[in-house]
CSV table of C-alpha atoms in Angstrom, one decimal:
chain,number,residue,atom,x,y,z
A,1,UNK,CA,-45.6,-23.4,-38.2
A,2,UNK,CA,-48.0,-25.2,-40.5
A,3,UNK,CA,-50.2,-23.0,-43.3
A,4,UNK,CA,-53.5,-23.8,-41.4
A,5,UNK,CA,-51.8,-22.1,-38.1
A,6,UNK,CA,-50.6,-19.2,-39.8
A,7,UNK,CA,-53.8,-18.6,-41.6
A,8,UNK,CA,-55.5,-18.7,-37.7
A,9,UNK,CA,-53.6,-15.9,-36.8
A,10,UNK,CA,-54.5,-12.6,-37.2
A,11,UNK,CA,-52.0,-10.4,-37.1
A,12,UNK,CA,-50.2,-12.3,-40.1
A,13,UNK,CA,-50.5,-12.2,-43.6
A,14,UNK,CA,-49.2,-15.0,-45.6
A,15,UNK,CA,-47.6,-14.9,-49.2
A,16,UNK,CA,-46.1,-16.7,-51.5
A,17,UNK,CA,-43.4,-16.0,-54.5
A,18,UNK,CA,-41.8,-18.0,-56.8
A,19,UNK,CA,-38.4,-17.8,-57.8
A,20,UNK,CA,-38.0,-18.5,-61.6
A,21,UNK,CA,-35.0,-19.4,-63.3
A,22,UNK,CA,-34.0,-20.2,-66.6
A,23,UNK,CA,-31.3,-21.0,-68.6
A,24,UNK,CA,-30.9,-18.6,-72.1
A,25,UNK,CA,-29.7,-20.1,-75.4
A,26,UNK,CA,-26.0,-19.7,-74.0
A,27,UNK,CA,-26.8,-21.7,-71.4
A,28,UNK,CA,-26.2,-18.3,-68.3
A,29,UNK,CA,-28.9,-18.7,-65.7
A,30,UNK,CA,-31.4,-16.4,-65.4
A,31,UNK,CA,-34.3,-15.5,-63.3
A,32,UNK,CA,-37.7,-13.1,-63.6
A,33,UNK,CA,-37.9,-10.3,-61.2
A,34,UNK,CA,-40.4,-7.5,-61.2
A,35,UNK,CA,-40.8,-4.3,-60.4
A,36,UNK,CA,-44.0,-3.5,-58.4
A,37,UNK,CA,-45.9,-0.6,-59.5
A,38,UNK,CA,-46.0,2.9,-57.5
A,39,UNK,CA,-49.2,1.8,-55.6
A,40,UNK,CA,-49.5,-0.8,-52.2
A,41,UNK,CA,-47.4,-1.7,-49.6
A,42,UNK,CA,-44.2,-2.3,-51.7
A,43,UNK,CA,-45.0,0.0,-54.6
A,44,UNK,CA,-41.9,0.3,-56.4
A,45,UNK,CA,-40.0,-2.4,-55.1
A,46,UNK,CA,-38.4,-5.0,-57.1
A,47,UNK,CA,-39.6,-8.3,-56.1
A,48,UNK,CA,-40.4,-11.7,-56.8
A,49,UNK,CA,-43.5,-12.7,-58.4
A,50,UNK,CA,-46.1,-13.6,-56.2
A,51,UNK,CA,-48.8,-12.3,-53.6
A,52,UNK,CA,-51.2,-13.1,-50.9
A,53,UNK,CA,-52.7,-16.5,-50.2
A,54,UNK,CA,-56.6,-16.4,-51.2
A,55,UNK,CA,-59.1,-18.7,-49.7
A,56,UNK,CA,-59.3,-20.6,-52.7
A,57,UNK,CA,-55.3,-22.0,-53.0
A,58,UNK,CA,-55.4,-25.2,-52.2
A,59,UNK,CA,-51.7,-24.3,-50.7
A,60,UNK,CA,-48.9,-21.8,-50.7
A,61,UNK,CA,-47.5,-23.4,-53.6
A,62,UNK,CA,-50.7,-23.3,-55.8
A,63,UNK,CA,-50.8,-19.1,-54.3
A,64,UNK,CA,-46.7,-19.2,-55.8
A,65,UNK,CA,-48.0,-20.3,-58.8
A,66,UNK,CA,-51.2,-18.4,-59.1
A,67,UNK,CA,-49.7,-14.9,-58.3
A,68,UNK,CA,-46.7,-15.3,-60.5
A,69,UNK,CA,-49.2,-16.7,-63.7
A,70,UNK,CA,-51.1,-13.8,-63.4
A,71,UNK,CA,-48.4,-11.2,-62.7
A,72,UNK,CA,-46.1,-12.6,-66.0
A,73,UNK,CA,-48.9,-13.1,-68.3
A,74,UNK,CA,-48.0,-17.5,-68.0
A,75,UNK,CA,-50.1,-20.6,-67.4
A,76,UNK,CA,-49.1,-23.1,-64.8
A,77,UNK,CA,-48.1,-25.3,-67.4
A,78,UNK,CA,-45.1,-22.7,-68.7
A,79,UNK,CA,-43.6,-23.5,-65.1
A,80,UNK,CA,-42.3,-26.3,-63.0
A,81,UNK,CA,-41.8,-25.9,-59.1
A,82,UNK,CA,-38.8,-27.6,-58.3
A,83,UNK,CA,-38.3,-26.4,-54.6
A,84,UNK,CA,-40.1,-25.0,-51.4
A,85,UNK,CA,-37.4,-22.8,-49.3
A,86,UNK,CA,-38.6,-22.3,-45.4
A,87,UNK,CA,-40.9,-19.1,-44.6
A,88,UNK,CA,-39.4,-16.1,-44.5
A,89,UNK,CA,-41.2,-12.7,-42.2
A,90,UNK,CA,-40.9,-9.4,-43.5
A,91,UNK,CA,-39.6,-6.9,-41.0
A,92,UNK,CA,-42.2,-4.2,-41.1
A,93,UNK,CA,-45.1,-4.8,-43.0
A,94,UNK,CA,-46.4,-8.1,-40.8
A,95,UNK,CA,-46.5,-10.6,-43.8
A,96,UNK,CA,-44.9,-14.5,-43.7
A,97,UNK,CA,-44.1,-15.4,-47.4
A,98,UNK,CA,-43.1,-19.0,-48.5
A,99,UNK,CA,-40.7,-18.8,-51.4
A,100,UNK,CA,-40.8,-21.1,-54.1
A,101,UNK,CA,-37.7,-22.3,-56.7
A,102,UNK,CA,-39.2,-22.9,-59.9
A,103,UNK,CA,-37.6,-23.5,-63.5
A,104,UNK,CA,-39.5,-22.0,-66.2
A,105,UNK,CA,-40.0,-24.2,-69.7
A,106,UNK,CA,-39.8,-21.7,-72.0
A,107,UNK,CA,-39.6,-17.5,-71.9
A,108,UNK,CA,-42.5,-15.8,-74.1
A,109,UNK,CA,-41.1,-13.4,-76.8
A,110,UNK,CA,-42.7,-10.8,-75.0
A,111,UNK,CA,-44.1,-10.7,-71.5
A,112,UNK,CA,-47.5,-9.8,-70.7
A,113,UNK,CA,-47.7,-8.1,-67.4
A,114,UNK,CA,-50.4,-7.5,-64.8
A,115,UNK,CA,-50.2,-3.6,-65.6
A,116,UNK,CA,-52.2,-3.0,-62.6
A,117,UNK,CA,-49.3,-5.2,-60.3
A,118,UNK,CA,-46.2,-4.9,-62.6
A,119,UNK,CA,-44.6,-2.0,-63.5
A,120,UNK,CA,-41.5,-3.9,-65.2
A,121,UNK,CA,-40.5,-7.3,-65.6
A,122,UNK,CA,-36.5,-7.8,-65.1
A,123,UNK,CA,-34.8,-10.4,-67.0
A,124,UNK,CA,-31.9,-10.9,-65.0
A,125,UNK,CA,-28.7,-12.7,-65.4
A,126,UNK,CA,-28.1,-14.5,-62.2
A,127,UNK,CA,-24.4,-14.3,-62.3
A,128,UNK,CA,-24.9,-10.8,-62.6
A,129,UNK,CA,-27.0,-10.1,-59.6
A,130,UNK,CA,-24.6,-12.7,-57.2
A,131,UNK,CA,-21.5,-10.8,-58.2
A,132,UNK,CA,-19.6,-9.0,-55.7
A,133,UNK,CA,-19.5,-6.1,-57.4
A,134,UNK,CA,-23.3,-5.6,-57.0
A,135,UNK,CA,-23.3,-5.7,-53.1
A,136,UNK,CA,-23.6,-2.5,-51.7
A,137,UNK,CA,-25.2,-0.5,-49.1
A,138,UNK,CA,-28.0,2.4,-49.1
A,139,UNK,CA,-29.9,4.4,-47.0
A,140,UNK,CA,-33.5,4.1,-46.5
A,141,UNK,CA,-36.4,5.8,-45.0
A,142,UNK,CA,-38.4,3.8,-43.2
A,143,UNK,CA,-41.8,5.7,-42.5
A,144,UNK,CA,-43.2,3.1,-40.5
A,145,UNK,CA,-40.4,3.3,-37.7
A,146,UNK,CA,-39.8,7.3,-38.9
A,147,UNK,CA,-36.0,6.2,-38.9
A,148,UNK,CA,-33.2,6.0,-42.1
A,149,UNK,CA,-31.5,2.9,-41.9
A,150,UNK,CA,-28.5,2.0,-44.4
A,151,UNK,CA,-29.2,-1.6,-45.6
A,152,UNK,CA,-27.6,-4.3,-48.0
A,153,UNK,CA,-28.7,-4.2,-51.5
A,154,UNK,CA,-27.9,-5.5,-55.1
A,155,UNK,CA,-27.9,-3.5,-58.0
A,156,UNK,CA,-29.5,-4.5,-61.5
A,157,UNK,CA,-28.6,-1.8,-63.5
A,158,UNK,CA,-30.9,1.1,-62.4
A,159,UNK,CA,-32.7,-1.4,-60.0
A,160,UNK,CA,-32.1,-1.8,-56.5
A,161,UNK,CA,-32.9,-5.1,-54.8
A,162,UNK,CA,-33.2,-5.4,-50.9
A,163,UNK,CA,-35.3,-6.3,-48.2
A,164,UNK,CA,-37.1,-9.6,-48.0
A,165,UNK,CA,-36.6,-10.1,-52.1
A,166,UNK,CA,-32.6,-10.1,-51.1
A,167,UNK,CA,-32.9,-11.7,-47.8
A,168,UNK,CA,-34.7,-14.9,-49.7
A,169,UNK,CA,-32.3,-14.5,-53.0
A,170,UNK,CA,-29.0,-14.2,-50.8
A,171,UNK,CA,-28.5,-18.1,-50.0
A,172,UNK,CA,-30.6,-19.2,-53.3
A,173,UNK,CA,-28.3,-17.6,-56.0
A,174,UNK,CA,-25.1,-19.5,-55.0
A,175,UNK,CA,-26.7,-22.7,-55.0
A,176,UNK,CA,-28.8,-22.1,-58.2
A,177,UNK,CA,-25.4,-21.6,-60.0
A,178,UNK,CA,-23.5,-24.2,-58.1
A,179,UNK,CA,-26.0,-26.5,-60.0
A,180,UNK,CA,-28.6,-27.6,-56.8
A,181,UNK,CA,-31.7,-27.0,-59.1
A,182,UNK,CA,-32.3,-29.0,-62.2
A,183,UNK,CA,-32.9,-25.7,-64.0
């Protein structure tokens, strides 16, 4: 499905998110998560940096990189997309979000949030998160279907990651530290 045909329909929302990776002065890859703040859709969540497509993006990658400059505090120049990864849906909350693999150039001393968007801004060790050790399961309430559901998640210290964030990371971390991105 092309952009232009999924912006013509109207019972889906298209996103886009940016997965950005690093390597620290040890050389460990890294990647920037956040953690959404309590209001929206997936208040609370911890999630990739990105949004909604706006009229204006001249593509999904220019929303990746829009949503993820304003969200970390960066310019498009602190970034360079190195990837596009096939559209992935969301299972209850009817958007279609193309995720992005992006190395970042440097890492600011400090990040400057979107305090409106981002409650937290993760810093994550990627070997870390792709461990087995932080695989588990969890029940969740799902109001939408008015149903608990255990699911797979990853835990980041006192962070949980699941849902689309882990469906898109699961076959993207192995690769990222098997070397497949020039990061």
């Amino acid at each position: 499905m092309t952009d232009a045909e999924v912006r013509g329909a109207r019972t889906v929302r298209t996103a886009a998110v940016l997965i950005p990776f690093y390597r620290d002065e040890g050389g460990a890859l890294r990647m920037v998560l956040i953690e959404r703040t309590p209001h929206g859709v997936h208040g609370g969540q911890v999630a990739l940096p990105g949004g909604k497509h706006e009229p204006h993006d001249r593509d999904m990658r220019a929303t990746a990189v829009r949503e993820t400059c304003e969200e970390l505090g960066l310019t498009p120049g602190d970034l360079d997309v190195l990837a596009e990864l096939p559209a992935v849906r969301t299972r209850s909350t009817g958007y279609l979000v193309w995720p992005f693999v992006a190395r970042l150039r440097s890492v600011p001393a400090r990040w400057r949030p979107a305090e409106r968007e981002v409650a937290d801004v993760l810093d994550v060790d990627v070997a870390e998160v792709a461990a087995p050790s932080a695989r588990a399961e969890q029940e969740m309430h799902f109001a939408s279907w008015d149903t608990t559901l255990r699911v797979p998640v990853r835990r980041i210290g006192r962070h949980v990651l699941w849902g689309l964030t882990l469906r898109i990371l699961e076959p993207v971390l192995p690769r990222a530290l098997a070397g497949e991105y020039q990061v």
